[in-house]
Amino acid sequence: WAYLISAGLRRRGNQAVLGMVVGHLIIAVATALGLAAVVATHQWISIVIGVCGGLVLLKLGTSALHGVLEERRGRTAAEVVAASVEDADSQPAGAGAGGVAVRERTTVQPSKVATVAQGASVSLLNPKVYLMFLTLVPQFVSQSSPLTDTAQLLILGLIHVATCGVLYLGVAHGAGALLLSRPRAATAVTAASGLVMIVLGLVVIVEPLLHLG
């Protein structure tokens, strides 16, 4: 959710949600085909996925914090320029010549395609998503249904993915609607989201390694 909030504040909520839904959809299909069970039952696969997922979260978290720092530097530069202009206006004509060179700082936004890819990686590289599909979805499979277990798992997985998509859209757009009109609050939330992603990334990397052996 920290990633969704951060993406929503960067006006990339739709792309982030699309990516996460695509990742969930791939896992849902893998669950129906029995491939997700392979990931869950082989410790080394789960560890590799977890470490990669943790690295992705670390990258996203540090990028969010870097964006906050760049934004603050840009605000500081703008305040300095404004003060210089006021001082120049208050001086008598001809008291001094020279212009103030301003180098505007802008935060580089990831492309829409890159945001979709990031969202998909957040889902695909989270071992807990695999476990959720394996433990939650199969409970609703009915042995009396005319459909095969695979078909039921696929349908149930699609329902779960659709539900997650609606929830994720609410989080991303809710964050944008509430905070984009409040720049300072948005900056604080973005920084907090970045810190949360960094902490979660470290936990995701370290936790499976502690259980080795």
Tab-separated table of C-alpha atoms in Angstrom:
chain	number	residue	atom	x	y	z
A	1	TRP	CA	0.000	0.000	0.000
A	2	ALA	CA	2.931	2.319	0.626
A	3	TYR	CA	3.866	1.857	-3.030
A	4	LEU	CA	0.315	2.625	-4.165
A	5	ILE	CA	0.170	5.786	-2.065
A	6	SER	CA	3.522	6.929	-3.413
A	7	ALA	CA	2.433	6.223	-6.998
A	8	GLY	CA	-0.866	8.019	-6.457
A	9	LEU	CA	0.963	11.119	-5.295
A	10	ARG	CA	3.099	10.984	-8.450
A	11	ARG	CA	-0.039	10.780	-10.608
A	12	ARG	CA	0.867	7.244	-11.588
A	13	GLY	CA	-1.840	5.483	-9.591
A	14	ASN	CA	-3.590	3.871	-12.562
A	15	GLN	CA	-0.350	2.475	-13.951
A	16	ALA	CA	0.768	1.162	-10.550
A	17	VAL	CA	-2.580	-0.553	-9.998
A	18	LEU	CA	-2.515	-2.035	-13.503
A	19	GLY	CA	0.933	-3.466	-12.864
A	20	MET	CA	-0.028	-4.977	-9.516
A	21	VAL	CA	-3.208	-6.455	-10.985
A	22	VAL	CA	-1.218	-7.984	-13.854
A	23	GLY	CA	1.152	-9.516	-11.315
A	24	HIS	CA	-1.749	-10.892	-9.283
A	25	LEU	CA	-3.331	-12.245	-12.462
A	26	ILE	CA	-0.173	-14.131	-13.384
A	27	ILE	CA	-0.019	-15.636	-9.894
A	28	ALA	CA	-3.723	-16.552	-10.064
A	29	VAL	CA	-3.143	-18.457	-13.303
A	30	ALA	CA	-0.033	-20.074	-11.830
A	31	THR	CA	-2.069	-21.162	-8.803
A	32	ALA	CA	-4.749	-22.740	-10.987
A	33	LEU	CA	-2.080	-24.625	-12.931
A	34	GLY	CA	-0.280	-25.731	-9.775
A	35	LEU	CA	2.857	-23.703	-10.464
A	36	ALA	CA	2.499	-21.466	-7.422
A	37	ALA	CA	2.703	-24.537	-5.180
A	38	VAL	CA	6.185	-25.188	-6.547
A	39	VAL	CA	7.281	-21.735	-5.411
A	40	ALA	CA	5.760	-22.190	-1.967
A	41	THR	CA	7.186	-25.669	-1.351
A	42	HIS	CA	10.758	-24.991	-2.502
A	43	GLN	CA	12.491	-22.828	0.062
A	44	TRP	CA	15.270	-21.619	-2.183
A	45	ILE	CA	12.812	-20.357	-4.806
A	46	SER	CA	10.911	-18.439	-2.142
A	47	ILE	CA	14.171	-16.971	-0.849
A	48	VAL	CA	15.278	-15.833	-4.306
A	49	ILE	CA	11.882	-14.262	-4.991
A	50	GLY	CA	11.857	-12.634	-1.557
A	51	VAL	CA	15.337	-11.151	-1.943
A	52	CYS	CA	14.501	-9.812	-5.413
A	53	GLY	CA	11.250	-8.375	-4.080
A	54	GLY	CA	13.075	-6.763	-1.185
A	55	LEU	CA	15.548	-5.164	-3.565
A	56	VAL	CA	12.669	-3.776	-5.623
A	57	LEU	CA	11.111	-2.262	-2.497
A	58	LEU	CA	14.449	-0.759	-1.493
A	59	LYS	CA	14.790	0.784	-4.953
A	60	LEU	CA	11.258	2.202	-4.854
A	61	GLY	CA	11.725	3.515	-1.313
A	62	THR	CA	15.021	5.227	-2.030
A	63	SER	CA	13.569	6.710	-5.232
A	64	ALA	CA	10.663	8.152	-3.246
A	65	LEU	CA	13.016	9.711	-0.683
A	66	HIS	CA	15.244	11.056	-3.452
A	67	GLY	CA	12.210	12.701	-5.034
A	68	VAL	CA	11.309	14.339	-1.722
A	69	LEU	CA	14.845	15.701	-1.316
A	70	GLU	CA	14.859	17.064	-4.866
A	71	GLU	CA	11.498	18.712	-4.285
A	72	ARG	CA	12.724	20.384	-1.104
A	73	ARG	CA	15.853	21.623	-2.860
A	74	GLY	CA	13.683	23.038	-5.612
A	75	ARG	CA	11.522	24.861	-3.080
A	76	THR	CA	14.596	26.278	-1.363
A	77	ALA	CA	15.986	27.513	-4.680
A	78	ALA	CA	12.648	29.124	-5.516
A	79	GLU	CA	12.579	30.893	-2.147
A	80	VAL	CA	16.121	32.216	-2.678
A	81	VAL	CA	15.218	33.512	-6.124
A	82	ALA	CA	12.067	35.172	-4.793
A	83	ALA	CA	14.077	36.891	-2.053
A	84	SER	CA	16.670	38.051	-4.600
A	85	VAL	CA	13.967	39.511	-6.821
A	86	GLU	CA	12.453	41.376	-3.875
A	87	ASP	CA	15.867	42.787	-2.944
A	88	ALA	CA	16.502	43.877	-6.527
A	89	ASP	CA	13.123	45.575	-6.723
A	90	SER	CA	13.789	47.470	-3.507
A	91	GLN	CA	17.108	48.881	-4.770
A	92	PRO	CA	17.292	52.197	-6.666
A	93	ALA	CA	17.476	51.971	-10.419
A	94	GLY	CA	21.028	51.435	-11.615
A	95	ALA	CA	22.240	50.352	-8.184
A	96	GLY	CA	23.306	47.048	-9.550
A	97	ALA	CA	23.075	45.018	-12.657
A	98	GLY	CA	23.006	41.360	-13.195
A	99	GLY	CA	20.511	38.617	-13.464
A	100	VAL	CA	19.830	35.740	-11.208
A	101	ALA	CA	20.438	32.432	-12.926
A	102	VAL	CA	17.965	29.820	-11.876
A	103	ARG	CA	18.391	26.157	-12.491
A	104	GLU	CA	15.088	24.580	-11.848
A	105	ARG	CA	15.133	21.187	-10.200
A	106	THR	CA	12.647	18.705	-11.410
A	107	THR	CA	11.957	15.236	-10.125
A	108	VAL	CA	12.317	12.685	-12.902
A	109	GLN	CA	9.105	10.727	-13.202
A	110	PRO	CA	9.204	7.100	-14.317
A	111	SER	CA	7.393	6.471	-17.571
A	112	LYS	CA	3.943	4.923	-17.519
A	113	VAL	CA	5.312	1.644	-18.877
A	114	ALA	CA	8.036	1.621	-16.212
A	115	THR	CA	5.418	2.199	-13.505
A	116	VAL	CA	3.354	-0.739	-14.787
A	117	ALA	CA	6.481	-2.908	-14.706
A	118	GLN	CA	7.259	-1.749	-11.160
A	119	GLY	CA	3.751	-2.595	-10.017
A	120	ALA	CA	3.940	-6.053	-11.564
A	121	SER	CA	7.293	-6.713	-9.908
A	122	VAL	CA	5.918	-5.668	-6.513
A	123	SER	CA	3.286	-8.406	-6.829
A	124	LEU	CA	5.333	-11.099	-8.572
A	125	LEU	CA	8.304	-10.787	-6.217
A	126	ASN	CA	6.263	-11.023	-3.026
A	127	PRO	CA	6.221	-14.631	-1.723
A	128	LYS	CA	3.318	-13.782	0.592
A	129	VAL	CA	1.095	-13.194	-2.433
A	130	TYR	CA	1.766	-16.759	-3.564
A	131	LEU	CA	0.974	-18.095	-0.097
A	132	MET	CA	-2.226	-16.046	0.039
A	133	PHE	CA	-3.476	-17.522	-3.217
A	134	LEU	CA	-2.514	-21.021	-2.090
A	135	THR	CA	-4.158	-20.811	1.338
A	136	LEU	CA	-7.190	-18.597	0.711
A	137	VAL	CA	-8.507	-19.383	-2.768
A	138	PRO	CA	-8.543	-23.232	-2.559
A	139	GLN	CA	-10.852	-23.088	0.476
A	140	PHE	CA	-13.711	-22.080	-1.823
A	141	VAL	CA	-13.267	-24.939	-4.296
A	142	SER	CA	-16.353	-27.172	-4.282
A	143	GLN	CA	-16.023	-30.871	-4.976
A	144	SER	CA	-19.674	-31.027	-6.042
A	145	SER	CA	-19.218	-28.420	-8.761
A	146	PRO	CA	-19.392	-29.584	-12.394
A	147	LEU	CA	-16.307	-27.475	-13.051
A	148	THR	CA	-12.844	-28.905	-12.612
A	149	ASP	CA	-10.680	-27.781	-9.725
A	150	THR	CA	-8.442	-25.908	-12.154
A	151	ALA	CA	-11.383	-24.004	-13.636
A	152	GLN	CA	-12.714	-23.140	-10.182
A	153	LEU	CA	-9.308	-21.955	-8.999
A	154	LEU	CA	-8.988	-19.782	-12.079
A	155	ILE	CA	-12.443	-18.219	-11.634
A	156	LEU	CA	-11.919	-17.660	-7.917
A	157	GLY	CA	-8.499	-16.193	-8.593
A	158	LEU	CA	-9.955	-13.766	-11.136
A	159	ILE	CA	-12.597	-12.672	-8.632
A	160	HIS	CA	-9.906	-12.075	-6.037
A	161	VAL	CA	-7.779	-10.128	-8.531
A	162	ALA	CA	-10.760	-7.942	-9.489
A	163	THR	CA	-11.475	-7.239	-5.815
A	164	CYS	CA	-7.846	-6.296	-5.203
A	165	GLY	CA	-7.915	-4.031	-8.255
A	166	VAL	CA	-10.893	-2.073	-6.939
A	167	LEU	CA	-9.288	-1.769	-3.504
A	168	TYR	CA	-5.949	-0.683	-4.946
A	169	LEU	CA	-7.622	1.960	-7.126
A	170	GLY	CA	-9.356	3.332	-4.040
A	171	VAL	CA	-6.066	3.585	-2.159
A	172	ALA	CA	-4.120	5.184	-5.024
A	173	HIS	CA	-6.788	7.682	-6.049
A	174	GLY	CA	-7.798	8.385	-2.458
A	175	ALA	CA	-4.229	9.332	-1.608
A	176	GLY	CA	-4.038	11.573	-4.652
A	177	ALA	CA	-7.373	13.274	-4.017
A	178	LEU	CA	-6.637	13.931	-0.352
A	179	LEU	CA	-3.020	14.996	-0.557
A	180	LEU	CA	-2.225	16.506	-3.961
A	181	SER	CA	-3.928	19.740	-2.914
A	182	ARG	CA	-1.801	19.779	0.254
A	183	PRO	CA	1.833	19.886	-0.924
A	184	ARG	CA	3.463	19.711	2.503
A	185	ALA	CA	1.271	16.818	3.623
A	186	ALA	CA	1.909	15.051	0.319
A	187	THR	CA	5.654	15.456	0.787
A	188	ALA	CA	5.464	14.062	4.324
A	189	VAL	CA	3.370	11.079	3.232
A	190	THR	CA	5.688	10.388	0.297
A	191	ALA	CA	8.681	10.408	2.635
A	192	ALA	CA	6.874	8.126	5.087
A	193	SER	CA	5.903	5.765	2.256
A	194	GLY	CA	9.514	5.666	1.098
A	195	LEU	CA	10.721	4.806	4.595
A	196	VAL	CA	8.062	2.100	4.944
A	197	MET	CA	9.101	0.528	1.632
A	198	ILE	CA	12.753	0.560	2.703
A	199	VAL	CA	11.942	-1.098	6.043
A	200	LEU	CA	9.695	-3.678	4.373
A	201	GLY	CA	12.377	-4.352	1.777
A	202	LEU	CA	14.935	-5.056	4.494
A	203	VAL	CA	12.483	-7.298	6.349
A	204	VAL	CA	11.602	-9.233	3.187
A	205	ILE	CA	15.297	-9.797	2.476
A	206	VAL	CA	16.418	-10.687	5.998
A	207	GLU	CA	13.426	-12.737	7.213
A	208	PRO	CA	13.855	-15.812	4.952
A	209	LEU	CA	17.621	-15.793	5.450
A	210	LEU	CA	17.135	-16.109	9.211
A	211	HIS	CA	15.243	-19.374	8.708
A	212	LEU	CA	17.942	-21.042	6.635
A	213	GLY	CA	19.340	-24.216	8.011
